[in-house]
Amino acid sequence: MTESQNSPSLCEAADVVVLGAGPAGLVLATLLHAAGIDCVVLERASRAHVQTRARAGFLVPNTVRILDRHGLADGLHRHGRRHGTCEFRTADGRFRLDYGTLGHGEQHHVYPQQNLVTDLLTRYLDRGGRVRFHTEALAVHDADTPRPSVTTREPDGRPARWAARYVAGCDGRHGAARRSLPPGAVRHLHDHGVTWLGLLAGTPPSLDAVGYALHDRGFAGHMARTAEITRYYLQWPRGVPADAWPELRIWDELDLRMRAAEYGPLRRGPFLERGIVDLTCDVVEPLRHGSLFLAGDAASLSAPAAAKGANLAVLEAELLAQGLVDALARGDMRALDRYSDQCLAHIWRAQEFTGWLTRLLHAVPDRDEGPESPFHAALRRSRLDSLRTSRVHQDWFAENYVGV
Ligand code: APR
């Protein structure tokens, strides 16, 4: 037996134990700490990893309002950039949607998520907030009682146990919270049948818009991250590894699908990161199981086409913080009781729009007739034509594209 395996488990406590230091966990912990609630964040990665992990970057107006409400948007306003245009490129030509002038006239803020996470973490720690890095949550116990606990593996490998009044599962789709759900939990899982090769390019954006290119060879996407960094996507054969193609071949394919010959060359540069993303989505119902609450990717995951993930995470974190503060500071359980239904209404709305956009952008293999049936190809062209010509359809698009 090693020394760590036979030593007694450490036992610590907090009113609220938050699992995960991503957008959901950090917004939640920041709001709880500001309200004087005793909480701790348990994060299995290092601080450096959490602060440098490149993820999403498109923040909707509601997210900005929430961050503004709590004084957490300084970095965003200083370094973020507004974004309000999509450009669709198809065999029938290209068209632009200035979604910032459609619907409710709202735009995205483009601000790399690692910058937002760094802002949140710095603020939380500077104000005395507790985070335990290199601390992996293994399981949540007794969630169906008022005294749940979390078993962890400490940085030195020793087992420990955290006693809590509430546990917030903000540890993503594969975290301990999801693994600890009771049998009654329902998980809706859907596979859109599409895979992306996600690329982070060290080169300035090539368009002043979010680029959505539909091509017989597959979808290609362009999303600015900063003035020097651009994210590209290629619809990719499922099962083929990310490093299957050399950089030159990838850039040539991006040029082809984005019709660079017609609309201008893409600004090439090194690929800093590559990753494979299967466009699947899932929703857990309900989001509350006794003293255990789910938020962020632990609650639901939507396909990345409409960049909803981090925005739902921030919304859910604020709603959960309000409920926990009401319950712990005032004994008022009403907000906690309605947390799950309130969040699920937003989640399903985001799932519906993201599913619509995913089906619009991709020829999905048709089980019976090969790559895509002529029927579904005709439906997609008609949907795009409606989006190109109908103001009412464009207003609907804009409202859902920047809505959460
Ligand atoms: N124990 C402790 N920490 C864990 C564990 C575990 N068992 N499992 C995962 N984590 C940590 C991860 O290291 C990560 O820092 O939980 C955190 C989860 O953060 P995110 O994956 O960013 O999830 P969330 O906060 O829900 O944000 C959701 O933000 O990342 C973007 O667009 C992405 O949709 C996603 C959104």
Short mmCIF file of C-alpha atoms in Angstrom, two decimals, residues 19-370:
data_model
loop_
_atom_site.label_atom_id
_atom_site.label_comp_id
_atom_site.label_asym_id
_atom_site.label_seq_id
_atom_site.Cartn_x
_atom_site.Cartn_y
_atom_site.Cartn_z
CA LEU A 19 -16.91 21.68 -9.72
CA GLY A 20 -14.99 23.25 -12.62
CA ALA A 21 -13.35 26.61 -13.30
CA GLY A 22 -14.81 27.35 -16.73
CA PRO A 23 -17.25 30.18 -17.54
CA ALA A 24 -20.11 28.53 -15.61
CA GLY A 25 -18.12 27.69 -12.48
CA LEU A 26 -16.27 31.00 -12.30
CA VAL A 27 -19.28 33.26 -12.87
CA LEU A 28 -21.20 31.25 -10.26
CA ALA A 29 -18.40 31.33 -7.67
CA THR A 30 -17.77 35.04 -8.25
CA LEU A 31 -21.44 35.91 -7.66
CA LEU A 32 -21.69 33.65 -4.58
CA HIS A 33 -18.50 35.04 -3.07
CA ALA A 34 -19.67 38.62 -3.70
CA ALA A 35 -22.86 37.78 -1.78
CA GLY A 36 -20.85 36.43 1.17
CA ILE A 37 -21.61 32.77 0.49
CA ASP A 38 -18.92 30.29 1.57
CA CYS A 39 -17.89 28.49 -1.64
CA VAL A 40 -14.91 26.77 -3.19
CA VAL A 41 -14.08 25.84 -6.79
CA LEU A 42 -12.47 22.44 -7.40
CA GLU A 43 -10.61 22.38 -10.71
CA ARG A 44 -8.66 19.39 -11.97
CA ALA A 45 -6.41 21.38 -14.33
CA SER A 46 -3.74 23.95 -13.54
CA ARG A 47 -4.42 27.68 -13.45
CA ALA A 48 -2.20 28.13 -16.51
CA HIS A 49 -4.19 25.55 -18.48
CA VAL A 50 -7.54 27.06 -17.56
CA GLN A 51 -6.36 30.55 -18.54
CA THR A 52 -4.85 29.57 -21.90
CA ARG A 53 -7.37 27.01 -23.19
CA ALA A 54 -8.71 28.44 -26.48
CA ARG A 55 -12.48 27.85 -26.63
CA ALA A 56 -15.43 29.97 -27.79
CA GLY A 57 -15.34 33.74 -28.26
CA PHE A 58 -18.75 35.03 -29.41
CA LEU A 59 -20.65 36.63 -26.54
CA VAL A 60 -24.30 37.57 -27.02
CA PRO A 61 -25.75 40.84 -25.62
CA ASN A 62 -27.43 39.04 -22.70
CA THR A 63 -24.05 37.68 -21.58
CA VAL A 64 -22.56 41.17 -21.77
CA ARG A 65 -25.49 42.51 -19.71
CA ILE A 66 -24.93 39.86 -17.04
CA LEU A 67 -21.19 40.57 -16.88
CA ASP A 68 -21.87 44.32 -16.80
CA ARG A 69 -24.41 43.85 -13.98
CA HIS A 70 -21.72 42.33 -11.79
CA GLY A 71 -18.82 44.53 -12.85
CA LEU A 72 -17.12 41.68 -14.73
CA ALA A 73 -16.97 43.17 -18.23
CA ASP A 74 -14.00 45.59 -18.04
CA GLY A 75 -11.68 43.42 -20.13
CA LEU A 76 -14.44 42.66 -22.58
CA HIS A 77 -15.18 46.35 -23.16
CA ARG A 78 -11.49 47.23 -23.34
CA HIS A 79 -10.33 44.49 -25.72
CA GLY A 80 -13.45 42.92 -27.18
CA ARG A 81 -14.76 43.85 -30.61
CA ARG A 82 -18.33 44.09 -31.83
CA HIS A 83 -19.45 41.83 -34.63
CA GLY A 84 -22.69 42.01 -36.56
CA THR A 85 -22.41 40.44 -40.00
CA CYS A 86 -22.66 36.95 -41.49
CA GLU A 87 -21.65 36.15 -45.05
CA PHE A 88 -23.12 33.08 -46.75
CA ARG A 89 -21.26 31.76 -49.80
CA THR A 90 -23.00 29.19 -52.03
CA ALA A 91 -23.06 28.00 -55.64
CA ASP A 92 -25.84 30.56 -56.20
CA GLY A 93 -23.59 33.45 -55.11
CA ARG A 94 -22.96 35.14 -51.79
CA PHE A 95 -25.09 37.31 -49.54
CA ARG A 96 -24.49 39.16 -46.30
CA LEU A 97 -26.78 39.47 -43.31
CA ASP A 98 -26.03 42.50 -41.16
CA TYR A 99 -27.74 40.83 -38.23
CA GLY A 100 -26.76 43.74 -36.00
CA THR A 101 -29.34 45.82 -37.91
CA LEU A 102 -31.99 43.06 -37.99
CA GLY A 103 -34.27 41.59 -35.34
CA HIS A 104 -33.66 43.57 -32.14
CA GLY A 105 -30.60 45.25 -33.70
CA GLU A 106 -28.07 43.51 -31.42
CA GLN A 107 -24.53 42.37 -32.14
CA HIS A 108 -22.03 39.88 -30.71
CA HIS A 109 -18.96 40.85 -28.74
CA VAL A 110 -15.91 38.91 -29.91
CA TYR A 111 -13.69 38.26 -26.91
CA PRO A 112 -11.63 35.04 -26.64
CA GLN A 113 -12.99 32.86 -23.86
CA GLN A 114 -9.56 32.33 -22.31
CA ASN A 115 -9.40 36.10 -21.80
CA LEU A 116 -12.82 36.12 -20.11
CA VAL A 117 -11.88 33.15 -17.91
CA THR A 118 -8.63 34.91 -16.96
CA ASP A 119 -10.56 38.09 -16.06
CA LEU A 120 -13.04 36.11 -13.92
CA LEU A 121 -10.38 34.02 -12.20
CA THR A 122 -8.15 37.01 -11.41
CA ARG A 123 -11.08 38.96 -9.99
CA TYR A 124 -12.32 36.00 -7.91
CA LEU A 125 -8.88 35.23 -6.43
CA ASP A 126 -8.04 38.91 -5.84
CA ARG A 127 -11.18 39.15 -3.71
CA GLY A 128 -10.23 36.13 -1.62
CA GLY A 129 -12.17 33.46 -3.52
CA ARG A 130 -11.07 29.84 -3.01
CA VAL A 131 -9.97 27.65 -5.95
CA ARG A 132 -8.21 24.31 -5.58
CA PHE A 133 -6.36 23.57 -8.82
CA HIS A 134 -5.05 20.08 -9.70
CA THR A 135 -7.97 18.76 -7.67
CA GLU A 136 -10.14 16.25 -9.51
CA ALA A 137 -13.69 15.61 -8.35
CA LEU A 138 -14.33 11.88 -8.47
CA ALA A 139 -17.98 11.64 -7.47
CA VAL A 140 -20.83 13.48 -5.79
CA HIS A 141 -22.43 11.54 -2.91
CA ASP A 142 -25.75 11.84 -1.07
CA ALA A 143 -27.08 14.50 -3.46
CA ASP A 144 -30.58 13.38 -2.39
CA THR A 145 -29.87 14.65 1.15
CA PRO A 146 -29.15 18.12 2.62
CA ARG A 147 -25.57 16.96 3.30
CA PRO A 148 -24.01 16.03 -0.05
CA SER A 149 -20.28 15.50 -0.36
CA VAL A 150 -17.67 15.32 -3.09
CA THR A 151 -14.80 12.85 -3.09
CA THR A 152 -11.67 14.15 -4.78
CA ARG A 153 -8.15 13.25 -5.73
CA GLU A 154 -5.84 15.88 -4.25
CA PRO A 155 -2.79 17.29 -6.12
CA ASP A 156 -0.54 14.83 -4.24
CA GLY A 157 -2.82 11.94 -5.19
CA ARG A 158 -4.38 11.58 -1.74
CA PRO A 159 -8.12 11.04 -1.46
CA ALA A 160 -10.22 13.77 0.15
CA ARG A 161 -13.84 14.53 0.80
CA TRP A 162 -15.60 17.89 0.67
CA ALA A 163 -18.77 18.29 2.74
CA ALA A 164 -21.29 20.78 1.35
CA ARG A 165 -24.84 22.05 1.57
CA TYR A 166 -25.07 22.32 -2.23
CA VAL A 167 -22.91 21.06 -5.11
CA ALA A 168 -22.78 22.92 -8.46
CA GLY A 169 -21.73 20.65 -11.33
CA CYS A 170 -19.94 23.01 -13.73
CA ASP A 171 -17.38 20.40 -14.78
CA GLY A 172 -18.54 19.84 -18.34
CA ARG A 173 -19.99 16.94 -20.27
CA HIS A 174 -17.58 14.33 -18.95
CA GLY A 175 -17.22 15.58 -15.40
CA ALA A 176 -17.99 14.02 -12.03
CA ALA A 177 -21.39 15.70 -11.68
CA ARG A 178 -22.78 13.96 -14.75
CA ARG A 179 -21.27 10.67 -13.64
CA SER A 180 -23.05 11.03 -10.31
CA LEU A 181 -26.55 11.63 -11.65
CA PRO A 182 -29.24 9.38 -10.17
CA PRO A 183 -31.02 6.81 -12.39
CA GLY A 184 -33.96 9.20 -12.85
CA ALA A 185 -31.94 11.70 -14.87
CA VAL A 186 -32.81 11.81 -18.58
CA ARG A 187 -30.07 12.54 -21.13
CA HIS A 188 -31.26 13.55 -24.61
CA LEU A 189 -28.40 12.83 -27.01
CA HIS A 190 -28.50 13.74 -30.72
CA ASP A 191 -25.79 13.32 -33.36
CA HIS A 192 -26.12 15.75 -36.28
CA GLY A 193 -24.04 13.33 -38.37
CA VAL A 194 -21.43 16.00 -39.11
CA THR A 195 -17.79 16.34 -38.06
CA TRP A 196 -15.63 19.47 -38.19
CA LEU A 197 -11.91 19.90 -38.38
CA GLY A 198 -11.48 22.95 -36.13
CA LEU A 199 -8.43 25.11 -36.89
CA LEU A 200 -6.92 28.01 -34.97
CA ALA A 201 -4.88 30.01 -37.49
CA GLY A 202 -2.20 32.52 -36.52
CA THR A 203 -3.33 34.99 -39.15
CA PRO A 204 -5.68 37.98 -39.26
CA PRO A 205 -9.29 37.41 -40.33
CA SER A 206 -9.92 37.24 -44.09
CA LEU A 207 -13.52 38.51 -43.89
CA ASP A 208 -15.16 41.25 -41.86
CA ALA A 209 -17.96 38.77 -41.18
CA VAL A 210 -18.65 35.29 -39.89
CA GLY A 211 -18.18 33.26 -43.06
CA TYR A 212 -20.44 30.27 -43.77
CA ALA A 213 -19.47 28.54 -47.04
CA LEU A 214 -21.67 25.77 -48.46
CA HIS A 215 -19.96 23.69 -51.15
CA ASP A 216 -20.50 20.31 -52.82
CA ARG A 217 -17.25 19.26 -51.12
CA GLY A 218 -18.62 20.26 -47.73
CA PHE A 219 -19.00 23.18 -45.33
CA ALA A 220 -16.24 25.66 -44.44
CA GLY A 221 -16.46 28.32 -41.75
CA HIS A 222 -14.53 31.47 -40.82
CA MET A 223 -14.80 33.20 -37.43
CA ALA A 224 -12.55 36.02 -36.22
CA ARG A 225 -11.09 35.56 -32.71
CA THR A 226 -8.74 38.57 -32.47
CA ALA A 227 -7.03 40.90 -34.96
CA GLU A 228 -4.26 38.28 -35.29
CA ILE A 229 -6.11 35.00 -34.78
CA THR A 230 -8.85 33.40 -36.88
CA ARG A 231 -10.80 30.20 -36.38
CA TYR A 232 -11.61 28.10 -39.46
CA TYR A 233 -13.72 24.96 -39.77
CA LEU A 234 -13.84 22.29 -42.46
CA GLN A 235 -16.57 19.67 -42.66
CA TRP A 236 -14.48 16.56 -42.23
CA PRO A 237 -14.92 12.80 -42.77
CA ARG A 238 -15.74 11.22 -39.41
CA GLY A 239 -12.92 9.05 -38.11
CA VAL A 240 -10.14 10.80 -40.08
CA PRO A 241 -7.51 12.24 -37.69
CA ALA A 242 -6.89 15.99 -37.45
CA ASP A 243 -3.32 15.67 -38.75
CA ALA A 244 -4.26 13.69 -41.89
CA TRP A 245 -3.60 16.63 -44.22
CA PRO A 246 -0.58 18.96 -44.50
CA GLU A 247 -1.23 22.67 -43.94
CA LEU A 248 -0.97 23.54 -47.65
CA ARG A 249 -3.70 21.05 -48.57
CA ILE A 250 -5.98 22.44 -45.85
CA TRP A 251 -5.52 26.02 -47.04
CA ASP A 252 -6.20 24.96 -50.64
CA GLU A 253 -9.41 23.21 -49.50
CA LEU A 254 -10.50 26.26 -47.51
CA ASP A 255 -9.85 28.45 -50.57
CA LEU A 256 -11.88 26.07 -52.73
CA ARG A 257 -14.90 25.84 -50.44
CA MET A 258 -14.90 29.56 -49.61
CA ARG A 259 -14.65 30.31 -53.32
CA ALA A 260 -11.52 32.41 -52.89
CA ALA A 261 -11.12 32.58 -56.68
CA GLU A 262 -14.35 34.59 -56.85
CA TYR A 263 -14.32 36.47 -53.56
CA GLY A 264 -10.66 36.98 -52.75
CA PRO A 265 -7.85 34.89 -51.20
CA LEU A 266 -7.76 33.86 -47.55
CA ARG A 267 -4.88 35.24 -45.46
CA ARG A 268 -2.77 32.19 -44.80
CA GLY A 269 -0.65 31.48 -41.77
CA PRO A 270 0.38 28.65 -39.42
CA PHE A 271 -2.26 26.50 -37.74
CA LEU A 272 -1.67 26.93 -34.00
CA GLU A 273 -4.20 24.26 -33.06
CA ARG A 274 -6.21 21.55 -34.77
CA GLY A 275 -9.09 19.56 -33.31
CA ILE A 276 -11.87 17.23 -34.34
CA VAL A 277 -15.40 18.19 -33.31
CA ASP A 278 -18.28 15.78 -33.83
CA LEU A 279 -21.39 17.95 -34.04
CA THR A 280 -23.48 16.28 -31.38
CA CYS A 281 -25.69 17.84 -28.74
CA ASP A 282 -27.22 16.69 -25.51
CA VAL A 283 -29.48 17.93 -22.73
CA VAL A 284 -29.85 16.55 -19.21
CA GLU A 285 -33.29 16.79 -17.64
CA PRO A 286 -33.89 17.91 -14.96
CA LEU A 287 -30.89 20.12 -14.06
CA ARG A 288 -31.48 19.68 -10.34
CA HIS A 289 -31.11 16.45 -8.39
CA GLY A 290 -31.68 17.27 -4.73
CA SER A 291 -28.66 19.28 -3.58
CA LEU A 292 -26.82 18.86 -6.92
CA PHE A 293 -27.32 21.42 -9.70
CA LEU A 294 -25.90 21.34 -13.24
CA ALA A 295 -24.81 24.38 -15.27
CA GLY A 296 -22.90 24.95 -18.50
CA ASP A 297 -21.75 21.97 -20.53
CA ALA A 298 -22.61 19.69 -17.60
CA ALA A 299 -26.24 20.71 -18.21
CA SER A 300 -26.30 20.75 -22.00
CA LEU A 301 -24.12 20.89 -25.06
CA SER A 302 -25.21 22.39 -28.37
CA ALA A 303 -23.47 22.02 -31.73
CA PRO A 304 -20.94 24.88 -32.13
CA ALA A 305 -22.46 26.41 -35.30
CA ALA A 306 -24.14 29.25 -33.39
CA ALA A 307 -21.63 29.59 -30.50
CA LYS A 308 -24.26 29.21 -27.76
CA GLY A 309 -22.27 27.19 -25.19
CA ALA A 310 -20.47 29.83 -23.16
CA ASN A 311 -23.50 32.14 -23.33
CA LEU A 312 -25.85 29.54 -21.86
CA ALA A 313 -23.18 28.79 -19.22
CA VAL A 314 -23.13 32.43 -18.03
CA LEU A 315 -26.93 32.68 -18.04
CA GLU A 316 -27.30 29.48 -16.00
CA ALA A 317 -24.56 30.54 -13.58
CA GLU A 318 -26.37 33.80 -12.78
CA LEU A 319 -29.72 32.05 -12.29
CA LEU A 320 -28.13 29.41 -10.04
CA ALA A 321 -26.25 32.04 -8.03
CA GLN A 322 -29.50 33.94 -7.42
CA GLY A 323 -31.19 30.74 -6.24
CA LEU A 324 -28.37 29.68 -3.92
CA VAL A 325 -28.03 33.13 -2.37
CA ASP A 326 -31.81 33.29 -1.75
CA ALA A 327 -31.73 29.82 -0.18
CA LEU A 328 -28.61 30.20 1.95
CA ALA A 329 -28.95 33.85 2.97
CA ARG A 330 -32.73 34.09 3.28
CA GLY A 331 -34.11 30.56 3.39
CA ASP A 332 -36.12 31.32 0.24
CA MET A 333 -36.15 28.24 -2.00
CA ARG A 334 -38.36 29.54 -4.83
CA ALA A 335 -35.57 30.50 -7.25
CA LEU A 336 -33.83 27.15 -6.72
CA ASP A 337 -37.12 25.33 -7.27
CA ARG A 338 -37.62 26.98 -10.67
CA TYR A 339 -33.95 26.87 -11.76
CA SER A 340 -34.21 23.74 -13.88
CA ASP A 341 -37.36 24.69 -15.81
CA GLN A 342 -36.13 28.24 -16.38
CA CYS A 343 -32.78 27.08 -17.81
CA LEU A 344 -34.28 24.27 -19.89
CA ALA A 345 -36.55 26.76 -21.69
CA HIS A 346 -33.43 28.67 -22.83
CA ILE A 347 -31.52 25.47 -23.57
CA TRP A 348 -34.19 24.00 -25.84
CA ARG A 349 -34.59 27.31 -27.69
CA ALA A 350 -30.82 27.32 -28.34
CA GLN A 351 -30.90 23.65 -29.36
CA GLU A 352 -33.71 24.29 -31.84
CA PHE A 353 -31.91 27.18 -33.56
CA THR A 354 -28.52 25.48 -33.54
CA GLY A 355 -30.08 22.37 -35.05
CA TRP A 356 -31.75 24.47 -37.77
CA LEU A 357 -28.46 26.24 -38.60
CA THR A 358 -26.49 22.98 -38.60
CA ARG A 359 -28.95 21.40 -41.05
CA LEU A 360 -28.84 24.55 -43.21
CA LEU A 361 -25.04 24.56 -43.46
CA HIS A 362 -24.29 20.89 -43.99
CA ALA A 363 -25.20 18.20 -46.48
CA VAL A 364 -25.86 15.42 -44.03
CA PRO A 365 -25.34 11.86 -45.31
CA ASP A 366 -28.71 10.42 -46.18
CA ARG A 367 -28.99 6.90 -44.82
CA ASP A 368 -30.61 5.54 -47.97
CA GLU A 369 -29.42 7.67 -50.88
CA GLY A 370 -25.72 8.41 -50.17
#
